[in-house]
XYZ file of C-alpha atoms in Angstrom:
497
model
C 134.986 81.380 88.209
C 132.153 84.907 89.093
C 129.373 84.037 89.428
C 128.083 84.921 86.588
C 130.115 82.572 84.926
C 128.831 79.677 87.077
C 125.021 80.765 86.631
C 125.685 81.217 82.470
C 124.965 77.228 81.727
C 121.579 77.027 83.571
C 118.842 77.953 81.136
C 116.155 79.954 82.055
C 113.463 80.045 78.878
C 110.676 82.711 80.082
C 113.034 85.422 79.988
C 113.891 84.088 76.363
C 110.457 85.281 75.153
C 108.948 87.567 77.589
C 108.527 89.520 74.961
C 106.901 87.678 72.580
C 103.918 87.972 74.109
C 100.920 89.639 71.410
C 99.736 94.135 72.466
C 96.419 93.754 74.690
C 96.221 94.215 78.118
C 95.106 90.972 79.514
C 95.681 89.051 83.156
C 95.566 85.673 84.684
C 94.123 84.338 87.629
C 94.522 81.574 89.864
C 91.209 80.963 93.294
C 92.055 78.440 96.175
C 89.424 77.204 98.798
C 90.895 77.408 102.351
C 91.222 73.486 102.354
C 92.936 73.497 98.865
C 95.766 75.335 100.140
C 98.917 74.797 101.631
C 97.647 76.331 105.090
C 94.143 76.627 105.336
C 93.992 80.027 104.050
C 92.208 82.141 100.318
C 94.367 82.544 97.703
C 93.478 85.204 95.122
C 96.034 86.126 92.998
C 96.574 87.959 89.848
C 99.389 89.012 87.258
C 98.172 92.402 86.253
C 98.955 92.503 83.083
C 99.034 95.562 80.171
C 98.382 96.698 76.373
C 102.512 98.042 77.230
C 105.750 97.545 79.122
C 106.647 100.332 81.014
C 103.759 101.421 83.860
C 103.760 101.887 86.985
C 101.941 101.304 90.445
C 101.830 103.616 92.872
C 100.603 102.149 97.187
C 97.326 104.252 97.592
C 96.078 103.762 101.654
C 92.852 105.316 102.233
C 90.972 105.674 105.396
C 88.054 105.182 107.273
C 85.308 108.345 107.694
C 82.108 109.133 107.195
C 80.909 110.747 103.991
C 80.061 114.415 103.190
C 76.993 114.554 102.674
C 74.890 114.190 99.329
C 78.742 112.568 98.224
C 79.311 111.347 95.345
C 82.120 108.462 93.815
C 83.165 110.372 90.922
C 84.787 107.314 88.255
C 87.017 109.040 84.727
C 84.114 107.479 82.103
C 81.313 108.915 83.432
C 79.888 106.142 85.904
C 78.658 108.448 89.624
C 77.329 106.976 92.357
C 76.048 108.080 95.778
C 78.819 107.306 98.360
C 77.774 105.386 100.934
C 76.831 106.707 104.178
C 80.906 105.078 106.603
C 84.017 103.922 104.241
C 85.909 101.391 105.103
C 88.907 102.520 105.475
C 91.328 99.484 102.586
C 94.256 99.412 100.283
C 94.312 100.377 96.809
C 96.845 99.409 93.712
C 95.986 102.469 91.973
C 97.963 103.592 88.598
C 100.608 105.850 89.047
C 99.307 108.978 86.964
C 95.734 107.004 88.915
C 94.624 110.318 90.517
C 95.787 112.793 88.214
C 94.104 114.366 85.115
C 96.067 112.270 83.167
C 95.017 108.775 84.617
C 92.926 106.982 82.540
C 91.091 106.057 85.605
C 92.284 105.406 88.959
C 92.320 101.163 87.950
C 93.489 100.234 92.069
C 93.229 96.492 90.858
C 93.122 94.967 94.415
C 93.171 95.649 97.719
C 91.633 94.599 101.461
C 89.375 96.480 103.887
C 89.568 96.648 107.053
C 87.007 94.192 107.236
C 89.344 91.874 105.729
C 86.994 91.498 101.747
C 89.993 91.901 98.979
C 89.537 92.344 95.621
C 91.327 91.619 92.229
C 89.565 93.436 89.198
C 89.784 92.566 86.926
C 90.229 89.629 84.111
C 89.491 92.091 80.699
C 87.301 88.761 78.581
C 86.162 88.980 74.872
C 82.756 89.291 74.900
C 80.843 87.482 71.731
C 78.868 89.631 69.516
C 76.077 88.140 69.995
C 75.579 89.065 73.524
C 77.030 92.731 72.416
C 74.350 92.513 69.699
C 71.046 91.384 71.805
C 72.513 93.814 75.196
C 74.547 96.604 74.684
C 78.085 97.091 76.902
C 77.741 101.087 77.904
C 80.244 103.532 78.504
C 79.607 105.334 81.468
C 78.460 102.565 83.682
C 80.729 99.966 85.835
C 84.435 99.110 84.964
C 87.658 97.459 86.056
C 88.941 101.824 86.300
C 86.638 101.792 89.173
C 85.781 97.941 91.447
C 87.728 97.677 93.649
C 87.529 101.014 94.653
C 83.036 101.062 94.466
C 83.259 97.119 96.276
C 85.950 98.084 99.156
C 84.760 101.165 101.007
C 81.310 98.877 101.990
C 81.790 95.064 101.518
C 82.272 93.588 104.933
C 81.566 89.936 103.282
C 83.228 88.251 99.633
C 78.948 87.609 99.253
C 78.006 91.162 99.889
C 81.094 92.483 97.784
C 78.860 90.125 94.996
C 75.993 91.282 95.236
C 77.437 94.934 95.654
C 78.950 94.379 92.188
C 75.010 92.628 90.446
C 73.129 95.507 92.116
C 76.038 98.118 90.390
C 75.963 96.381 86.728
C 71.834 96.407 87.922
C 71.195 99.315 88.166
C 74.360 101.971 86.125
C 75.583 98.401 83.577
C 78.517 97.802 82.530
C 81.383 98.559 80.509
C 83.333 95.930 79.771
C 83.649 91.918 79.975
C 85.658 91.201 82.826
C 85.799 88.110 84.968
C 85.926 90.046 88.711
C 88.482 87.698 91.762
C 86.752 89.012 95.602
C 87.555 86.582 98.807
C 87.162 87.030 102.783
C 88.284 84.912 105.317
C 86.275 81.810 104.077
C 85.545 82.211 101.031
C 86.631 82.664 98.080
C 83.979 84.599 94.519
C 83.933 84.310 90.814
C 82.587 86.692 88.881
C 81.853 87.277 85.641
C 80.460 90.032 83.778
C 78.769 89.216 79.831
C 77.098 92.108 78.577
C 75.133 95.492 78.934
C 73.453 94.208 82.383
C 74.389 89.821 82.811
C 76.539 88.497 85.487
C 76.958 85.349 86.907
C 79.365 84.874 90.058
C 80.135 81.747 91.604
C 81.770 80.601 94.582
C 84.906 78.523 95.125
C 84.154 75.315 96.011
C 86.832 74.817 99.473
C 88.587 71.392 97.708
C 89.101 73.427 94.891
C 90.869 75.907 92.704
C 89.732 77.915 89.810
C 92.257 79.088 86.846
C 91.275 81.727 85.014
C 92.939 83.164 81.617
C 90.845 86.221 78.711
C 88.570 83.772 78.497
C 84.893 84.220 80.277
C 84.706 80.535 82.279
C 81.613 79.766 83.702
C 80.339 76.850 82.936
C 78.313 73.480 84.010
C 77.100 76.666 86.732
C 73.048 75.174 88.757
C 71.781 78.886 87.916
C 69.399 77.531 91.365
C 72.130 76.875 93.222
C 71.558 80.467 95.528
C 73.394 78.767 98.644
C 76.384 79.140 96.013
C 74.831 81.793 92.599
C 74.681 84.579 92.159
C 72.768 85.314 88.872
C 71.568 88.167 86.523
C 67.850 88.724 86.796
C 66.445 86.698 84.085
C 69.577 85.220 82.677
C 68.752 82.367 80.873
C 65.829 83.600 80.362
C 67.450 86.143 78.508
C 70.230 83.804 77.406
C 67.591 81.991 75.790
C 65.052 84.184 74.021
C 68.411 85.941 72.156
C 69.720 82.211 71.290
C 73.127 82.690 73.121
C 72.886 79.151 73.013
C 71.209 76.901 71.631
C 69.683 74.600 75.159
C 69.333 76.577 78.492
C 69.781 74.272 81.149
C 69.593 75.775 84.206
C 71.487 72.733 85.786
C 74.490 72.581 84.340
C 73.964 76.297 82.166
C 77.361 78.080 80.449
C 77.711 81.186 80.968
C 81.597 81.165 78.920
C 79.608 80.236 75.815
C 76.557 81.999 75.983
C 78.531 85.824 76.326
C 81.989 83.950 75.435
C 84.382 83.347 73.051
C 85.687 79.972 73.605
C 88.868 78.228 72.864
C 90.517 81.352 71.895
C 94.842 79.357 72.403
C 95.195 82.428 73.510
C 93.569 82.058 76.757
C 92.618 77.938 76.514
C 96.639 78.154 76.129
C 96.802 78.954 80.288
C 93.974 77.337 81.370
C 95.345 74.147 80.434
C 99.018 75.253 81.619
C 97.543 76.611 85.280
C 95.568 72.979 85.719
C 98.268 70.483 84.415
C 100.808 72.886 86.205
C 98.822 71.999 89.736
C 97.644 68.287 88.624
C 100.567 66.634 86.492
C 98.947 63.370 86.246
C 95.640 64.842 85.287
C 95.647 63.864 80.879
C 93.925 66.654 79.498
C 94.082 67.421 75.177
C 95.239 70.881 74.555
C 93.215 72.578 73.200
C 89.875 71.650 74.224
C 86.819 74.239 73.865
C 86.233 74.616 77.524
C 88.228 73.199 80.947
C 86.975 71.976 83.883
C 86.379 74.927 85.521
C 87.003 73.518 89.191
C 90.204 71.240 89.752
C 91.615 69.835 93.412
C 95.506 69.832 93.273
C 96.712 67.211 94.186
C 98.722 68.009 96.651
C 97.230 71.658 98.775
C 98.515 74.300 97.071
C 101.589 76.813 98.542
C 101.922 80.670 97.997
C 105.243 79.584 96.587
C 102.712 77.199 93.928
C 100.694 79.843 92.665
C 103.430 82.279 91.953
C 104.663 79.145 89.862
C 101.882 78.683 87.759
C 102.223 82.561 87.259
C 105.921 82.525 85.848
C 104.828 79.239 84.283
C 105.944 78.025 80.961
C 105.153 76.230 78.346
C 109.001 73.897 78.781
C 108.312 70.717 79.496
C 104.908 70.721 78.794
C 102.864 69.354 75.600
C 102.670 73.039 74.837
C 106.179 73.120 74.122
C 106.557 72.265 70.783
C 103.232 74.021 69.339
C 105.124 76.947 67.165
C 101.447 79.360 67.674
C 101.811 78.454 71.488
C 102.670 82.130 72.887
C 101.183 83.565 75.365
C 101.971 81.901 78.731
C 101.464 83.259 82.040
C 103.938 86.753 83.085
C 104.733 88.342 80.261
C 107.532 91.507 79.869
C 103.921 93.502 80.025
C 102.924 91.620 83.873
C 103.891 94.625 85.433
C 102.739 93.666 89.262
C 102.092 89.964 91.177
C 99.960 90.149 93.046
C 98.787 86.648 95.650
C 96.454 88.238 98.545
C 95.612 84.770 101.505
C 93.333 85.629 103.732
C 93.827 84.268 107.208
C 91.554 82.837 109.398
C 94.120 81.394 112.113
C 95.291 85.276 112.212
C 94.198 87.864 114.628
C 91.895 90.419 112.736
C 94.220 92.081 111.512
C 97.299 89.803 110.655
C 94.846 88.639 108.800
C 95.492 89.605 105.313
C 99.524 88.890 104.262
C 99.747 89.674 100.479
C 102.615 88.764 98.776
C 103.656 91.964 96.162
C 105.749 92.059 93.166
C 105.961 94.023 90.566
C 107.755 93.882 86.391
C 107.763 89.937 85.330
C 107.081 88.061 88.015
C 109.513 85.804 86.058
C 112.673 88.317 86.272
C 110.833 89.562 90.490
C 110.810 89.208 94.419
C 107.275 88.325 95.829
C 107.351 90.038 99.096
C 104.971 90.441 102.295
C 102.420 92.731 102.696
C 100.059 92.243 106.297
C 97.532 94.982 104.419
C 95.533 95.507 108.116
C 98.573 96.873 109.861
C 99.718 98.964 107.253
C 100.399 103.045 108.619
C 102.946 103.514 106.369
C 103.466 102.704 102.388
C 106.814 101.474 101.920
C 108.627 104.440 99.476
C 109.358 102.393 96.829
C 105.402 102.526 96.237
C 104.645 105.899 96.873
C 105.861 107.338 93.482
C 107.284 105.951 90.307
C 105.624 106.774 86.595
C 105.753 105.050 83.247
C 109.954 106.503 82.440
C 113.541 104.575 84.363
C 113.383 106.670 88.365
C 115.634 105.587 90.697
C 113.655 105.266 94.062
C 109.994 103.151 92.933
C 110.127 99.509 92.980
C 108.672 98.949 89.555
C 111.996 100.194 88.528
C 114.365 98.432 90.145
C 112.039 94.768 89.593
C 111.459 95.565 85.762
C 115.114 97.267 84.793
C 117.043 94.019 85.778
C 114.619 92.369 84.130
C 115.504 94.468 80.964
C 118.767 93.870 80.981
C 119.196 90.378 81.143
C 117.488 90.193 78.222
C 120.475 91.417 76.410
C 121.884 88.434 77.100
C 119.860 86.038 78.237
C 121.694 82.604 78.444
C 124.171 84.327 80.576
C 122.123 87.051 82.917
C 118.868 84.652 82.955
C 120.517 82.308 84.856
C 121.405 85.095 87.621
C 118.467 86.306 87.823
C 116.549 83.244 88.467
C 118.936 81.782 91.171
C 118.178 85.603 92.589
C 115.188 85.110 93.159
C 114.644 81.931 93.884
C 117.616 82.241 97.161
C 115.858 85.715 98.558
C 112.373 83.816 98.150
C 113.605 80.844 99.857
C 114.534 82.727 102.328
C 111.171 85.480 102.565
C 109.121 81.996 102.716
C 111.109 80.524 106.173
C 111.035 83.994 107.623
C 106.914 84.810 106.809
C 106.418 81.110 109.543
C 108.101 82.353 112.221
C 106.869 86.020 112.074
C 102.788 84.518 111.699
C 103.377 82.705 115.137
C 105.996 85.643 116.368
C 103.166 88.524 115.523
C 99.799 85.659 116.362
C 101.228 85.491 120.302
C 102.319 88.963 120.629
C 99.045 89.819 119.775
C 97.413 88.320 122.238
C 99.769 90.285 125.034
C 99.524 93.842 123.056
C 97.588 94.849 119.717
C 98.951 97.819 119.942
C 103.054 96.548 119.394
C 102.481 93.272 117.618
C 100.244 96.054 114.368
C 103.436 98.206 114.957
C 105.555 95.332 114.405
C 103.878 94.029 111.480
C 103.666 97.652 109.626
C 107.221 98.124 110.367
C 107.390 94.261 108.436
C 106.012 94.548 105.650
C 107.866 98.149 104.913
C 111.494 97.016 105.910
C 111.000 93.930 103.127
C 109.716 96.060 100.273
C 113.490 98.440 101.078
C 114.744 94.956 101.593
C 114.045 93.520 98.537
C 114.213 96.689 95.965
C 117.655 97.148 97.551
C 118.311 93.619 96.419
C 117.442 94.165 93.267
C 119.798 97.185 93.097
C 122.489 95.075 94.223
C 121.801 92.530 91.070
C 121.764 95.861 89.336
C 125.185 96.989 89.872
C 126.094 93.099 89.592
C 124.286 93.401 85.314
C 125.651 96.879 84.443
C 129.402 96.742 85.800
C 129.756 92.715 83.484
C 127.759 93.782 80.671
C 129.639 97.082 80.318
C 133.254 95.413 81.371
C 131.829 92.770 78.687
C 132.599 95.817 75.364
C 136.164 95.420 76.505
C 137.640 94.330 73.556
C 140.219 91.783 73.628
C 143.480 92.649 73.312
C 146.283 90.945 71.977
C 148.960 90.718 74.446
C 151.889 93.006 72.835
C 148.688 95.551 71.725
C 147.500 95.394 75.512
C 150.918 96.605 76.916
C 151.301 98.643 73.624
C 148.568 100.236 75.123
C 148.927 100.486 79.000
C 152.740 102.284 78.308
C 150.790 104.587 76.214
């Protein structure tokens, strides 16, 4: 029996429902403290979901440079910010048309700079009508499309990135409700923007994680805890003045309730699911108004665990039988997924390891990139658009997910088995590569960085080629499956013509 035939009995529900989610832009995120992760790394991770299925990304490397005299950082929405005197080297995962007149903005979405500060922006979040009226959002201000491009050229620590973003919102205002993930090798911060001028940032406890969907999440925050909290000026007084909370408690401040929309099934289903997967013995009712902000995981969280969360569906859970539970994690309109590890035990240039996939994570490989050592952008990440091509990484993986959906019961298991086999290989290899690079860097740092660059490029090329090989298998079987079945007599007659 063929490989496809052997696997066709395995269920792969992720593909059968990929297209069922609502058509709004959204994301799912996970932040993990360094004492909650399996290898001691700080982890921030996110599915970048879009409002349409087809959308490509390009990886861009920005060299460190000195700013021109009176240089201004200008963004498509009209925001203009004076450039810092020196701009740091950083990477950005830009929209395929982000730097062209046809684009809506850069939308670099995620990146790491030379000081191992990582930013992932953003989780779109709904702002409630009372908050909008009290402090309206501002069009030509700080928005998702600009946030990584503002912070990464400047921040030398995660806390500095938080402070920078806070300062920009104080000065220019904000145009959207957003959740921003910021981290370095020591700590992770989660920052929410709830109105035109109000925000709250919270440092993730080292032994815990935060699961985020598309609702504002920050609650039970001590506004006087300056070591772990950064809040907009006059936040509590503003909320009290405008009646955004029935009672304002500075020691257990509920930012999400004041500025957001809590209890929306679109969001709380994913919050519950993520916490259920990482703490399976924790009993929580489905569809609560709010779930705990931080939780200590039952076991240390690995990259594979993070991937499992970002690919998760409701099968086998209390939400499986709920008819309107139709928004799981990775969906058909997920355009990329990133899991960024910041490792304190690696040389600085090798500390940031990004596991990157394209298209829905249910049908793609997470491939490792040493962000700080990259000198060359892998060819599949340099080009592409919203139209199919045979070069870009996005279309190599996106095409397979689309083909598998033609017969999910038959091709879904093949896709899942391929993914599991290849990622197990990558995970096993990575520990050995890290160890080798750590040793090599101690005696020959330039050689170590050159190898890390080549390895990153090679892994992306290998992963894309593996996807194309699978594509050939799928297409061959799909075209063969359209053959008409003839009787032996008819077949002999046709062969004789």
